[in-house]
JSON list of C-alpha atoms in Angstrom, two decimals:
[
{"chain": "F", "resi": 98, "resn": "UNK", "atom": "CA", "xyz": [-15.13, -29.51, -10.92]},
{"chain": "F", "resi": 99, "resn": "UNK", "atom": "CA", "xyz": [-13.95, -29.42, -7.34]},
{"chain": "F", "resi": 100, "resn": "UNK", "atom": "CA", "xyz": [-16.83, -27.15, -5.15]},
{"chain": "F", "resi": 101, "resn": "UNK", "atom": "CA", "xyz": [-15.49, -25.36, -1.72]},
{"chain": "F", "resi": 102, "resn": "UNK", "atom": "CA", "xyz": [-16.58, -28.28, 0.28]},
{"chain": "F", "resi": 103, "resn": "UNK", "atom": "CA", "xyz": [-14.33, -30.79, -1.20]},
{"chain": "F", "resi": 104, "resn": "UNK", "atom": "CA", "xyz": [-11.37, -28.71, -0.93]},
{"chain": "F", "resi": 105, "resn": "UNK", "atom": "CA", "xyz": [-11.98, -28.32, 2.57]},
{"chain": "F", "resi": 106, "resn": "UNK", "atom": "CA", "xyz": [-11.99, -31.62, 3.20]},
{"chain": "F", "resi": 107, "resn": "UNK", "atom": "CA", "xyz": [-8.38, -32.09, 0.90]},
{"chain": "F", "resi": 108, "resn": "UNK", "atom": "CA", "xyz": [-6.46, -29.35, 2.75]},
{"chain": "F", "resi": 109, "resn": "UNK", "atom": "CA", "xyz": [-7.92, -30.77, 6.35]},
{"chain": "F", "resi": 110, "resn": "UNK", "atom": "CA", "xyz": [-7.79, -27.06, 7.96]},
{"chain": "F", "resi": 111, "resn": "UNK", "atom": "CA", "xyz": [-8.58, -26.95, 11.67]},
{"chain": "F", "resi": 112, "resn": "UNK", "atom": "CA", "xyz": [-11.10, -23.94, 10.90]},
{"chain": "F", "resi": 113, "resn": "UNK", "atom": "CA", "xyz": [-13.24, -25.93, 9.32]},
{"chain": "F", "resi": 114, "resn": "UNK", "atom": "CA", "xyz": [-13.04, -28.83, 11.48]},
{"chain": "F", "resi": 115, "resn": "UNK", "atom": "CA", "xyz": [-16.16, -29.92, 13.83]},
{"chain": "F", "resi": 116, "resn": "UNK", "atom": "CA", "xyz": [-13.47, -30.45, 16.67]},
{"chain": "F", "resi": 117, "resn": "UNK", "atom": "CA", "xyz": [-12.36, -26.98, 16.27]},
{"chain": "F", "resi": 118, "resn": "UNK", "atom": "CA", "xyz": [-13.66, -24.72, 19.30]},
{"chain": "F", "resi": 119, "resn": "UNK", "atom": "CA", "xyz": [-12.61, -20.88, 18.14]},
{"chain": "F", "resi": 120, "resn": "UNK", "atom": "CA", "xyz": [-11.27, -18.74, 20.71]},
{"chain": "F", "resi": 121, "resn": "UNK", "atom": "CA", "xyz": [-12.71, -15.14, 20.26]},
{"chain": "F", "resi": 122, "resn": "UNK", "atom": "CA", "xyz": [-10.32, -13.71, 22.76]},
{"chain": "F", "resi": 123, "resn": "UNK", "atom": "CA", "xyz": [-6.91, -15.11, 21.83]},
{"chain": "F", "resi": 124, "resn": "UNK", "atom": "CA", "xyz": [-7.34, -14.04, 18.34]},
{"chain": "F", "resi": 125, "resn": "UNK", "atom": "CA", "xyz": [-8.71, -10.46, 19.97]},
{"chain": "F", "resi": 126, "resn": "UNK", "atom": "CA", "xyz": [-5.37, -10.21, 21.72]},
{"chain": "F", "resi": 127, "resn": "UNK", "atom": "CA", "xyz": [-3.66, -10.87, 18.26]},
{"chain": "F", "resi": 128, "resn": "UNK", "atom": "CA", "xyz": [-5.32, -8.33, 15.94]},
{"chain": "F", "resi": 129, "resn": "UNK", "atom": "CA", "xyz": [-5.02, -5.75, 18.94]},
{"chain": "F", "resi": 130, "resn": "UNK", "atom": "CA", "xyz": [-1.25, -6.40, 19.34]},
{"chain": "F", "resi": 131, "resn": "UNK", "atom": "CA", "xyz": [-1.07, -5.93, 15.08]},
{"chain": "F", "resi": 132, "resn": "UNK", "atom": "CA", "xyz": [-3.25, -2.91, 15.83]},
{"chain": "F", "resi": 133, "resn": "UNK", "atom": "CA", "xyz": [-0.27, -1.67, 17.77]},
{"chain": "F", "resi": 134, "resn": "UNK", "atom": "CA", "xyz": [1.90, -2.52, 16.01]},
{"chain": "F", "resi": 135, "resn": "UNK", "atom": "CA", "xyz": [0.84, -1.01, 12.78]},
{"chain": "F", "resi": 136, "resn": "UNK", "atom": "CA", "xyz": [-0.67, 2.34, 14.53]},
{"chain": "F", "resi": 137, "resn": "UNK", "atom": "CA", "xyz": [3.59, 2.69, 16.46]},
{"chain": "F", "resi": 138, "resn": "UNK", "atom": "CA", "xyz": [4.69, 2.26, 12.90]},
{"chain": "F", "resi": 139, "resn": "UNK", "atom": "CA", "xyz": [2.66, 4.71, 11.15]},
{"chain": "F", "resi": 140, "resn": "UNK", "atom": "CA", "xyz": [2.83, 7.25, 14.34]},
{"chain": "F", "resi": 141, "resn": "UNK", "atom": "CA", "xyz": [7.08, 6.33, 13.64]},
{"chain": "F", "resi": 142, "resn": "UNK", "atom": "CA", "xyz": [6.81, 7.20, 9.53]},
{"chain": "F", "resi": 143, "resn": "UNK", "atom": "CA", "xyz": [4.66, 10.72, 10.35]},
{"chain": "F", "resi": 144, "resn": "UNK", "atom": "CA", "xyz": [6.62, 11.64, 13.21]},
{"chain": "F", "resi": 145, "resn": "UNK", "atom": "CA", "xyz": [10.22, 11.26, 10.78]},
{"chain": "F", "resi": 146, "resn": "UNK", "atom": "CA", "xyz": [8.49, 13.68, 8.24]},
{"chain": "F", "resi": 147, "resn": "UNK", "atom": "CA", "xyz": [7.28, 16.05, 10.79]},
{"chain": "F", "resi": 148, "resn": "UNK", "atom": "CA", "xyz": [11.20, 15.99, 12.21]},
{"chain": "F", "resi": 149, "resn": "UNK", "atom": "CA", "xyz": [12.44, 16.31, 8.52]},
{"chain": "F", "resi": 150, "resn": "UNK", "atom": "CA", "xyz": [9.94, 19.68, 8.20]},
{"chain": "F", "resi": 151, "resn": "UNK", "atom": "CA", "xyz": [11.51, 21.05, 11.37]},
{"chain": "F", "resi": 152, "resn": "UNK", "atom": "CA", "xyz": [14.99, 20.66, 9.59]},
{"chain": "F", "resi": 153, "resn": "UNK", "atom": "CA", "xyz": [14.40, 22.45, 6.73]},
{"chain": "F", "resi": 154, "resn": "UNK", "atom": "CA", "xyz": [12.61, 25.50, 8.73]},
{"chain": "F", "resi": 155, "resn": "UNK", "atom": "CA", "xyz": [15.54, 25.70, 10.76]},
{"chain": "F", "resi": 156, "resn": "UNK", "atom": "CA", "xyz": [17.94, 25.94, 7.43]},
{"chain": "F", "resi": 157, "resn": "UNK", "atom": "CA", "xyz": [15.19, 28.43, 6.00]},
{"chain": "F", "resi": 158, "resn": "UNK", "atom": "CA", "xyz": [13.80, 26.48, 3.77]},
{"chain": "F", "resi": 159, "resn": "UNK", "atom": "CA", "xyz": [10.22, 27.25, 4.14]},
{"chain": "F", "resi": 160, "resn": "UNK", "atom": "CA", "xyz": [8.75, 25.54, 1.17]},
{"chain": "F", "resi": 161, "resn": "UNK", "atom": "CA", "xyz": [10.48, 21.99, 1.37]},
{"chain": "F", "resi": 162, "resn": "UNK", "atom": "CA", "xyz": [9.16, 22.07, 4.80]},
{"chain": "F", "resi": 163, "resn": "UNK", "atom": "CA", "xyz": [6.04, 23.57, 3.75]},
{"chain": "F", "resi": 164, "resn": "UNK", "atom": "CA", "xyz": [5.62, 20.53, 1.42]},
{"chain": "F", "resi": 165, "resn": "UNK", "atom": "CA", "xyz": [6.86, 17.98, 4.01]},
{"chain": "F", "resi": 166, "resn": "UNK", "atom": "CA", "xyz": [3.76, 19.23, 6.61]},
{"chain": "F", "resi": 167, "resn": "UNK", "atom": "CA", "xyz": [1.48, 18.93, 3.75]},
{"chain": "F", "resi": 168, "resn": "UNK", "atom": "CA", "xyz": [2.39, 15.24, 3.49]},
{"chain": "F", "resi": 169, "resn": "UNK", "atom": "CA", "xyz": [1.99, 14.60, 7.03]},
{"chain": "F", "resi": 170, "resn": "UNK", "atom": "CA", "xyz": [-1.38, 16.21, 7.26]},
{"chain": "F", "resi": 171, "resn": "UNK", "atom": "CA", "xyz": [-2.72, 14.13, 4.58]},
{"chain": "F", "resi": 172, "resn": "UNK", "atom": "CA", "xyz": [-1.43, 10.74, 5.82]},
{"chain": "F", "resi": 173, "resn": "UNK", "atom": "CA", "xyz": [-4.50, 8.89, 7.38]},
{"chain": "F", "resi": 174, "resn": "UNK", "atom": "CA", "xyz": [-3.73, 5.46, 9.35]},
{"chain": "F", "resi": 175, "resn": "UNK", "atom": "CA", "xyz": [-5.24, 1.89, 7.76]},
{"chain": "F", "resi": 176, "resn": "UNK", "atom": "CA", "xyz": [-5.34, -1.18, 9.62]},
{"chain": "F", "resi": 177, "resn": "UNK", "atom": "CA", "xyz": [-4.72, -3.97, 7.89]},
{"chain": "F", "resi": 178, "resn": "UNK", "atom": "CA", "xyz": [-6.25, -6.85, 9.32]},
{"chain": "F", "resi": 179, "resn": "UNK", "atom": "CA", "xyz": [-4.61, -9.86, 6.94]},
{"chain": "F", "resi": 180, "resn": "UNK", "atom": "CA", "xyz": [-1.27, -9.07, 8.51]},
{"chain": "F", "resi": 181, "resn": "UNK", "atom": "CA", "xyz": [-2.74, -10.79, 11.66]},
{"chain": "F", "resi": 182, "resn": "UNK", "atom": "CA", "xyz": [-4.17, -14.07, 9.81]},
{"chain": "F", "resi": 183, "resn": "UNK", "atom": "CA", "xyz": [-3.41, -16.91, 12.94]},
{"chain": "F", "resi": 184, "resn": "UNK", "atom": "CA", "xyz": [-6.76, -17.78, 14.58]},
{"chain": "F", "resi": 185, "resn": "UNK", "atom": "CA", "xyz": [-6.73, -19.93, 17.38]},
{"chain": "F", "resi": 186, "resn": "UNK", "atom": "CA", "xyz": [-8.87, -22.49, 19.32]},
{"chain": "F", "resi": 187, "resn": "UNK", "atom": "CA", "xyz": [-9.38, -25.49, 21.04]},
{"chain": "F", "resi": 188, "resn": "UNK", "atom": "CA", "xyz": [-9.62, -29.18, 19.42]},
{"chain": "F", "resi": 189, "resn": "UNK", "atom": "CA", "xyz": [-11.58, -30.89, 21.26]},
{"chain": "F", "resi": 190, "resn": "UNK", "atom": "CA", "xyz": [-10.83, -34.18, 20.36]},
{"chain": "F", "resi": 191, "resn": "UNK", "atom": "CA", "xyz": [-6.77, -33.71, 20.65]},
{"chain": "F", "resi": 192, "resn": "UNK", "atom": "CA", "xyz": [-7.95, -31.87, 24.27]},
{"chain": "F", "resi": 193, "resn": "UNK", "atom": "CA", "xyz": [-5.15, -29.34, 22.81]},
{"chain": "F", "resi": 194, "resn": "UNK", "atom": "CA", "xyz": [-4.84, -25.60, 22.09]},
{"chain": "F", "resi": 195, "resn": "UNK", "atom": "CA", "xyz": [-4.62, -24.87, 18.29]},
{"chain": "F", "resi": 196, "resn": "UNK", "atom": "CA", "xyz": [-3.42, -22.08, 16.01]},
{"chain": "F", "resi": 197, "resn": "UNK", "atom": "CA", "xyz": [-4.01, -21.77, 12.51]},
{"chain": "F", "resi": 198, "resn": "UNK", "atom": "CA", "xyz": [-3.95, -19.95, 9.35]},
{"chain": "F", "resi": 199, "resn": "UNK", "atom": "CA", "xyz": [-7.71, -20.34, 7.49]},
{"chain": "F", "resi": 200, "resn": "UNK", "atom": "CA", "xyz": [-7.71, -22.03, 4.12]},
{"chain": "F", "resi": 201, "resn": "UNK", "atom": "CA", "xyz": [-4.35, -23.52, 4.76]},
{"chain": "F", "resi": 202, "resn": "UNK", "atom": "CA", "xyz": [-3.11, -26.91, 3.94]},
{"chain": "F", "resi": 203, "resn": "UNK", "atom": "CA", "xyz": [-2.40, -28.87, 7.66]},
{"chain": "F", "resi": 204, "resn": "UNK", "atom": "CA", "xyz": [-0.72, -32.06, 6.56]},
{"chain": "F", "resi": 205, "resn": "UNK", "atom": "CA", "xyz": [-0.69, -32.98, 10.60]},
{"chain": "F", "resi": 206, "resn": "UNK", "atom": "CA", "xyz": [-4.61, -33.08, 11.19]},
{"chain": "F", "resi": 207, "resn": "UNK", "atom": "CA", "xyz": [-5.21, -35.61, 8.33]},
{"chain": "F", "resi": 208, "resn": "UNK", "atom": "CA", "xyz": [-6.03, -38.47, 10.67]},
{"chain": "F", "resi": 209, "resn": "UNK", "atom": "CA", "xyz": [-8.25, -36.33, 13.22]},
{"chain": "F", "resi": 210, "resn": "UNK", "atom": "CA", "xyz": [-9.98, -33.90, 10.67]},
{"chain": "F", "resi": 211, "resn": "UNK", "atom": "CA", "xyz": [-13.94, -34.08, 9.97]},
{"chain": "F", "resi": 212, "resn": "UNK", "atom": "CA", "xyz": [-15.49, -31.58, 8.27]},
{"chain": "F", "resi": 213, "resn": "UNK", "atom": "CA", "xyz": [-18.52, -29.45, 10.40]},
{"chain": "F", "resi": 214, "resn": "UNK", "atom": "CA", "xyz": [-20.81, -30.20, 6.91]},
{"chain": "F", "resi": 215, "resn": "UNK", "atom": "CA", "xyz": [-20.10, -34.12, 7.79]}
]
């Protein structure tokens, strides 16, 4: 049976790499640009029902737009943090700036990988 460790060491992921010096801020920027992102989109979705309640007032019909305001009111924003999954660093034995996605296969860091447990 293959344990957690060993697979780590197969897929050679830059997260788990003793080279591997995270950058807290980069990856800050990222989830608060997906932040953003998602809270424009949802703001977008409620804003369209809101505008579709204001039709049907204005062709009297009270009750589709009744319905409509309900739906807004109950809508509550989520973030959801997996969208952003890149994390980023340094390596500091390729003296390079690295992104990556955790738990990820890298075929390129086979030759430069060692595992932080090593």
């Amino acid at each position: 049976m293959i344990d957690k460790f060993d697979l780590q060491s197969l897929d050679c992921n830059c997260s788990d790499c003793n080279h591997f010096i995270r950058s807290i801020s980069r990856r800050q920027k990222s989830v608060d640009l997906h932040y953003k992102w998602q809270k424009d989109y949802f703001d977008m979705k409620r804003m369209k029902i809101i505008e579709k309640a204001e039709f049907w007032i204005e062709k009297g019909e009270k009750r589709k737009a009744k319905e409509l305001l309900k739906e807004a009111r109950k809508m509550v924003f989520q973030f959801d943090e997996s969208e952003c999954a890149i994390h980023y660093g340094h390596c500091g034995k390729l003296n390079k700036e690295v992104s990556l996605i955790p738990e990820t296969l890298q075929l390129d860091t086979q030759e430069c990988f060692k595992h932080r447990r090593s």
